[in-house]
Short mmCIF file of C-alpha atoms in Angstrom, two decimals:
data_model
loop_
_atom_site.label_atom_id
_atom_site.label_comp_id
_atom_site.label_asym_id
_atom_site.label_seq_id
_atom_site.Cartn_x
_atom_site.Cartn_y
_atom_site.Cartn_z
CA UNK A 4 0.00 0.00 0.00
CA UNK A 5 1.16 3.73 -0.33
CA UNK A 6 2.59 5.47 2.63
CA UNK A 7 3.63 8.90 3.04
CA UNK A 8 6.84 9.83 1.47
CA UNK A 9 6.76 6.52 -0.38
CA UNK A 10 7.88 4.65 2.57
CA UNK A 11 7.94 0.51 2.27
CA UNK A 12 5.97 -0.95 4.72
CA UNK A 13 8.63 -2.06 7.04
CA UNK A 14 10.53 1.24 6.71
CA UNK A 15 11.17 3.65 9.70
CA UNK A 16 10.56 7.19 9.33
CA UNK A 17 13.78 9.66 9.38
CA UNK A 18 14.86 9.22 12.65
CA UNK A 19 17.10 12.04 14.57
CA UNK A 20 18.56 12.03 17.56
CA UNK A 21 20.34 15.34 19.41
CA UNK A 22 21.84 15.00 22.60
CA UNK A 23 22.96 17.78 24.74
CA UNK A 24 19.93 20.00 24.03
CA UNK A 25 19.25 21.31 27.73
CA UNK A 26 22.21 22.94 29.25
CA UNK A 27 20.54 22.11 32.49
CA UNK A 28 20.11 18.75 32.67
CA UNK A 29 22.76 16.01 33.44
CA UNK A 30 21.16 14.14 30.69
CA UNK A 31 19.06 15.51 27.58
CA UNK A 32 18.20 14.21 23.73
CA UNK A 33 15.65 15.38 21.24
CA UNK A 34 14.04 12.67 19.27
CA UNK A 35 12.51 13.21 15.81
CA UNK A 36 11.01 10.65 14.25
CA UNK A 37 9.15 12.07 10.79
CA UNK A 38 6.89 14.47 12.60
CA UNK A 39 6.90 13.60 15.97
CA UNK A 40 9.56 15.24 17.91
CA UNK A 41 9.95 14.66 21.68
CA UNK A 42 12.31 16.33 24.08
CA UNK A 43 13.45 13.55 26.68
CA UNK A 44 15.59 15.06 29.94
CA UNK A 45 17.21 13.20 32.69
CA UNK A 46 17.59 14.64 35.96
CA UNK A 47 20.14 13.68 38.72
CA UNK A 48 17.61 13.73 42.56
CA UNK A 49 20.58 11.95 45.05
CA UNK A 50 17.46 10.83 47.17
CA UNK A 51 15.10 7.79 46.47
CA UNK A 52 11.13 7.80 47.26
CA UNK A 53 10.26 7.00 50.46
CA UNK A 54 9.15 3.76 50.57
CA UNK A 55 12.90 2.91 49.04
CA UNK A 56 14.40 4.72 51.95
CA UNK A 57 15.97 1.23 53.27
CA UNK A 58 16.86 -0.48 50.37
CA UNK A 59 20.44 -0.23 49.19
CA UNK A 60 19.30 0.82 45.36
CA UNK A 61 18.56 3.68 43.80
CA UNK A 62 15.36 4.38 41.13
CA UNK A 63 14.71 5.25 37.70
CA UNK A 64 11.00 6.61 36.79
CA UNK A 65 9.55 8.90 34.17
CA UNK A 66 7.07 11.99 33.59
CA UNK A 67 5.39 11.94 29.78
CA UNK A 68 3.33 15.20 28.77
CA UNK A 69 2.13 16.92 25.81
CA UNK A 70 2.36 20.63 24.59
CA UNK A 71 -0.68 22.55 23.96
CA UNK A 72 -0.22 22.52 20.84
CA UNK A 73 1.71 18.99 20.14
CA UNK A 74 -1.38 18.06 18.22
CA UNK A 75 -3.54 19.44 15.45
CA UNK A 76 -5.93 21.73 17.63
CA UNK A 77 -4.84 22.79 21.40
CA UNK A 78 -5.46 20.65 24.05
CA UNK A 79 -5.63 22.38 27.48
CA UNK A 80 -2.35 21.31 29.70
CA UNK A 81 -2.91 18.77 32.51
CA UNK A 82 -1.91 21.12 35.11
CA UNK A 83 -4.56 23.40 34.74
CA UNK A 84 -7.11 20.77 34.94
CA UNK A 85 -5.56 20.15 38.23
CA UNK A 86 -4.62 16.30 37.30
CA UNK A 87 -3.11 13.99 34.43
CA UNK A 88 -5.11 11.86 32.40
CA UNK A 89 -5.61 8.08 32.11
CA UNK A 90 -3.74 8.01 28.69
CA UNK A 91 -0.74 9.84 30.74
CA UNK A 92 -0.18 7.85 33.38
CA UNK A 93 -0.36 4.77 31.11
CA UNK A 94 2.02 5.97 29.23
CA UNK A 95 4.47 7.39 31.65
CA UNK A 96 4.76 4.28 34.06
CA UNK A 97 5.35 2.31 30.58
CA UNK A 98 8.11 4.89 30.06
CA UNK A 99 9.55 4.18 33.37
CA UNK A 100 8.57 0.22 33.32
CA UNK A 101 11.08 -0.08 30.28
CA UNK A 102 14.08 2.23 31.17
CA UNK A 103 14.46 0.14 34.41
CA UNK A 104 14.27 -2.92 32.88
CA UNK A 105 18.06 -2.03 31.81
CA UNK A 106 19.67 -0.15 34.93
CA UNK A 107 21.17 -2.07 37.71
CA UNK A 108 19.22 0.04 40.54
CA UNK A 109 22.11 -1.47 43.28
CA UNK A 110 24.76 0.00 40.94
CA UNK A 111 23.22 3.62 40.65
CA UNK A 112 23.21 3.47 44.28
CA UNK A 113 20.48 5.44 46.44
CA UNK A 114 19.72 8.47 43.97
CA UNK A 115 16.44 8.69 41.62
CA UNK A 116 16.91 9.68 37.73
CA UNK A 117 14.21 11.39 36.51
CA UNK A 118 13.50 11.39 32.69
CA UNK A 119 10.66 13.71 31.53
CA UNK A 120 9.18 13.41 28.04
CA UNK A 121 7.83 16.83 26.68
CA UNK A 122 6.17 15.84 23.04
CA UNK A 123 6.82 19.15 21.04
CA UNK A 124 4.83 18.01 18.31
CA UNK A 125 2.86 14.86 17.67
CA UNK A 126 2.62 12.49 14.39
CA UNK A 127 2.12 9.31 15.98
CA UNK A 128 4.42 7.34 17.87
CA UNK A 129 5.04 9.87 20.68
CA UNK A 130 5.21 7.07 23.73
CA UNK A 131 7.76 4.64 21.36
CA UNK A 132 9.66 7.66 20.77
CA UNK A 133 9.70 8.82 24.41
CA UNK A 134 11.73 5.57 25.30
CA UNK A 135 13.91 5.61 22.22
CA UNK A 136 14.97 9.42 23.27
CA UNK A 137 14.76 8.85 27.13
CA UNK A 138 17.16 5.78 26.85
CA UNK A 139 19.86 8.19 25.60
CA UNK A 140 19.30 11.30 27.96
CA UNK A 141 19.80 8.35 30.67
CA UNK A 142 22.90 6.93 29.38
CA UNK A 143 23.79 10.44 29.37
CA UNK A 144 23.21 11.23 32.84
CA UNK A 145 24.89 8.08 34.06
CA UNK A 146 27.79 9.25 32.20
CA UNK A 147 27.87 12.09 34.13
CA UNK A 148 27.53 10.46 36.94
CA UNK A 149 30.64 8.34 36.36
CA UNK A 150 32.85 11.48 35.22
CA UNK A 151 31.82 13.09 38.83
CA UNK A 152 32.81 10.15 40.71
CA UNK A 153 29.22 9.82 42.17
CA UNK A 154 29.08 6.06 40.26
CA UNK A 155 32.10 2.91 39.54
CA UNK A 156 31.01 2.12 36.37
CA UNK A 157 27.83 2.95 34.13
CA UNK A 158 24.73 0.65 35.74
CA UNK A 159 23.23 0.35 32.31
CA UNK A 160 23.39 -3.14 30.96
CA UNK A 161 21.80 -3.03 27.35
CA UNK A 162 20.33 -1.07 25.04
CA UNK A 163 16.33 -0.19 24.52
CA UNK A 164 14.48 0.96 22.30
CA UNK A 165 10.70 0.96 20.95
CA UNK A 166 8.54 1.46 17.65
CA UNK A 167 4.63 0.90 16.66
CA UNK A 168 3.63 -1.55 14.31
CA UNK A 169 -0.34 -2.00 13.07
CA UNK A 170 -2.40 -3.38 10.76
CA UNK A 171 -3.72 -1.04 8.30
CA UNK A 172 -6.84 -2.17 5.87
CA UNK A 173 -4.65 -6.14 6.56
CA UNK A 174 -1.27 -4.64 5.88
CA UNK A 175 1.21 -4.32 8.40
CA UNK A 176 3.09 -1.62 8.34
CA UNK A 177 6.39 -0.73 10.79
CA UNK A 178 6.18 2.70 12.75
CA UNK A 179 2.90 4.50 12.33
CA UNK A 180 2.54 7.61 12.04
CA UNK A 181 -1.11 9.31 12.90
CA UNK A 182 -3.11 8.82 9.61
CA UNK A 183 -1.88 5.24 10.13
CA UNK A 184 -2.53 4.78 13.80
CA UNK A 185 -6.12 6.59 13.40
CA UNK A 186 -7.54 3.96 11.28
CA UNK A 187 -5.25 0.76 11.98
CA UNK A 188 -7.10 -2.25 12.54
CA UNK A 189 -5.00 -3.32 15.50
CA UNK A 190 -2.31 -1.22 16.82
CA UNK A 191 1.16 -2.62 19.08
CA UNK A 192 3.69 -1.16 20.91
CA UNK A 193 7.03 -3.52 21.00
CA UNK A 194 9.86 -2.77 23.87
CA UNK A 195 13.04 -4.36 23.25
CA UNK A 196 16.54 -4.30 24.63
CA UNK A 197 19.74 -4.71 22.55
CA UNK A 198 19.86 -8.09 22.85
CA UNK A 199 16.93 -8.80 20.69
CA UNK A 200 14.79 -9.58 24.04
CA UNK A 201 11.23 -8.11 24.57
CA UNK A 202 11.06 -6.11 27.65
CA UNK A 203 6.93 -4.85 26.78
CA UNK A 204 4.52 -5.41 24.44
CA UNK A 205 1.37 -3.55 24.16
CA UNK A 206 -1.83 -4.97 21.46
CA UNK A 207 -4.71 -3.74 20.60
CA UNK A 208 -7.16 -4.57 18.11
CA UNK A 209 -9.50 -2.13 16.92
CA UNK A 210 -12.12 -3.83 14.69
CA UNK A 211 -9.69 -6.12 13.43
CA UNK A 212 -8.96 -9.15 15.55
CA UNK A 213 -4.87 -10.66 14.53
CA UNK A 214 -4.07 -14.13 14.19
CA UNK A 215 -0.66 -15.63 15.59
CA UNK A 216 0.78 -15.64 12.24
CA UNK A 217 -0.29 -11.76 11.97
CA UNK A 218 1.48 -11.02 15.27
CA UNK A 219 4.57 -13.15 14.68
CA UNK A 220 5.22 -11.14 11.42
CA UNK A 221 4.59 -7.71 13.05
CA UNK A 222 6.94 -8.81 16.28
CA UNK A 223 9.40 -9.75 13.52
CA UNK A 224 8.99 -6.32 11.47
CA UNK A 225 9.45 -4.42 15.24
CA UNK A 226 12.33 -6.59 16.18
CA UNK A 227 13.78 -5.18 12.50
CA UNK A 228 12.99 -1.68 13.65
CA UNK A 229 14.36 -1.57 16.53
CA UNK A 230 17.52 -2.80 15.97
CA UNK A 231 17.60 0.19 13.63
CA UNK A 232 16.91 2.20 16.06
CA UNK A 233 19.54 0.77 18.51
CA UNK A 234 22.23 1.59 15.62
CA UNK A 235 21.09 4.73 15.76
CA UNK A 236 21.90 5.12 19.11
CA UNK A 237 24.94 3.36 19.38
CA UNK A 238 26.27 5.59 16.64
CA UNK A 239 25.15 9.14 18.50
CA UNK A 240 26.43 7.79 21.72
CA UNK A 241 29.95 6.94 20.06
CA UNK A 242 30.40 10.81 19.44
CA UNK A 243 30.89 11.28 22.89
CA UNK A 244 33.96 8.57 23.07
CA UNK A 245 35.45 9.43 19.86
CA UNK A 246 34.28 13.17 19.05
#
């Protein structure tokens, strides 16, 4: 089927990733994948909540929100409604669900890390891209960590990364962007790590109930992605060793 900007059906959309964006932050990257841009930040707190007060680890959780204007018409921010929607918290705990799945808490010691996801502008694919982008503001910040003497050695042990995949009029097609996702059939979220393992998967079907042989081929077409995606980030993360 066509796709915007000709894409093949298991084709990513541009992906770019820009570390270093917040001058702030111990850890920051800008994601943009086609149209969807999200900036992901990770913040150093050297405290852990307080039910973690006497365990010997430290904690990794996430924040996920959405500009006024992100989307097509402007949707009124959270804050002044004086709490965060379902959809929110859904998506931040996945957020946070998936970056710890790859930190050794006992090796980060008792401090939190803290990695908000501001989407900047929305074309599907904003909670995939969150943990694509967040995973590199947090290797960041544990590198900064290290270089202050706060940490041994980085407590990361893999890579992660996520992408959509959906079923689109019985196509499936690799990392939707809106016009896909608003009339997909069924619609999946795949987490992986960089050693091909799956770490979440979210499914859905919308009208259009998938057979095992439907889901094996889109877990295969993520799996594609996001090793993609991983090379991606191995190669911006490089600059910092050899740059």
């Amino acid at each position: 089927m066509s796709r915007v900007n000709g894409r093949r059906a298991d084709q990513l959309r541009a992906v770019t990733l820009t570390r270093h964006v917040n001058a702030h932050a111990e850890g920051s990257c800008l994601i943009e994948c086609g149209s969807t841009r999200v900036l992901c930040t990770a913040s150093v707190e050297e405290r852990v909540p307080s039910w973690m007060r006497d365990q010997n680890r430290g904690w990794v959780t996430a924040e996920y929100g959405m500009l006024p204007r992100a989307t097509h018409d402007r949707t009124p921010r959270e804050s002044a409604q004086g709490k965060q929607g379902g959809r929110t918290l859904e998506i931040q705990r996945l957020i946070g669900r998936s970056l710890r799945s790859v930190v050794n808490l006992e090796m980060l010691g008792k401090r939190t890390i803290w990695i908000d996801c501001d989407v900047l502008q929305a074309d599907g694919g904003t909670r995939t891209a969150s943990i694509t982008g967040g995973f590199v503001a947090l290797m960041d910040a544990c590198s900064w960590l290290k270089e202050k003497g706060r940490i041994k050695s980085l407590p990361i042990n893999e890579f992660l990364a996520a992408i959509s995949c959906g079923l689109v009029d019985g196509v499936p097609l690799l990392d939707l962007d809106y016009s896909e996702d608003s009339r997909c059939g069924a619609d999946m979220n795949f987490v992986m790590n960089g050693a091909g393992r799956f770490v979440e998967v979210q499914g859905t079907a919308e009208g259009y109930p998938f057979s095992r042989s439907e889901f094996t081929n889109l877990a295969g077409m993520a799996e594609t992605g996001i090793g993609q995606l991983i090379a991606i980030q191995r190669r911006v993360l490089l600059q910092a060793v050899t740059g």
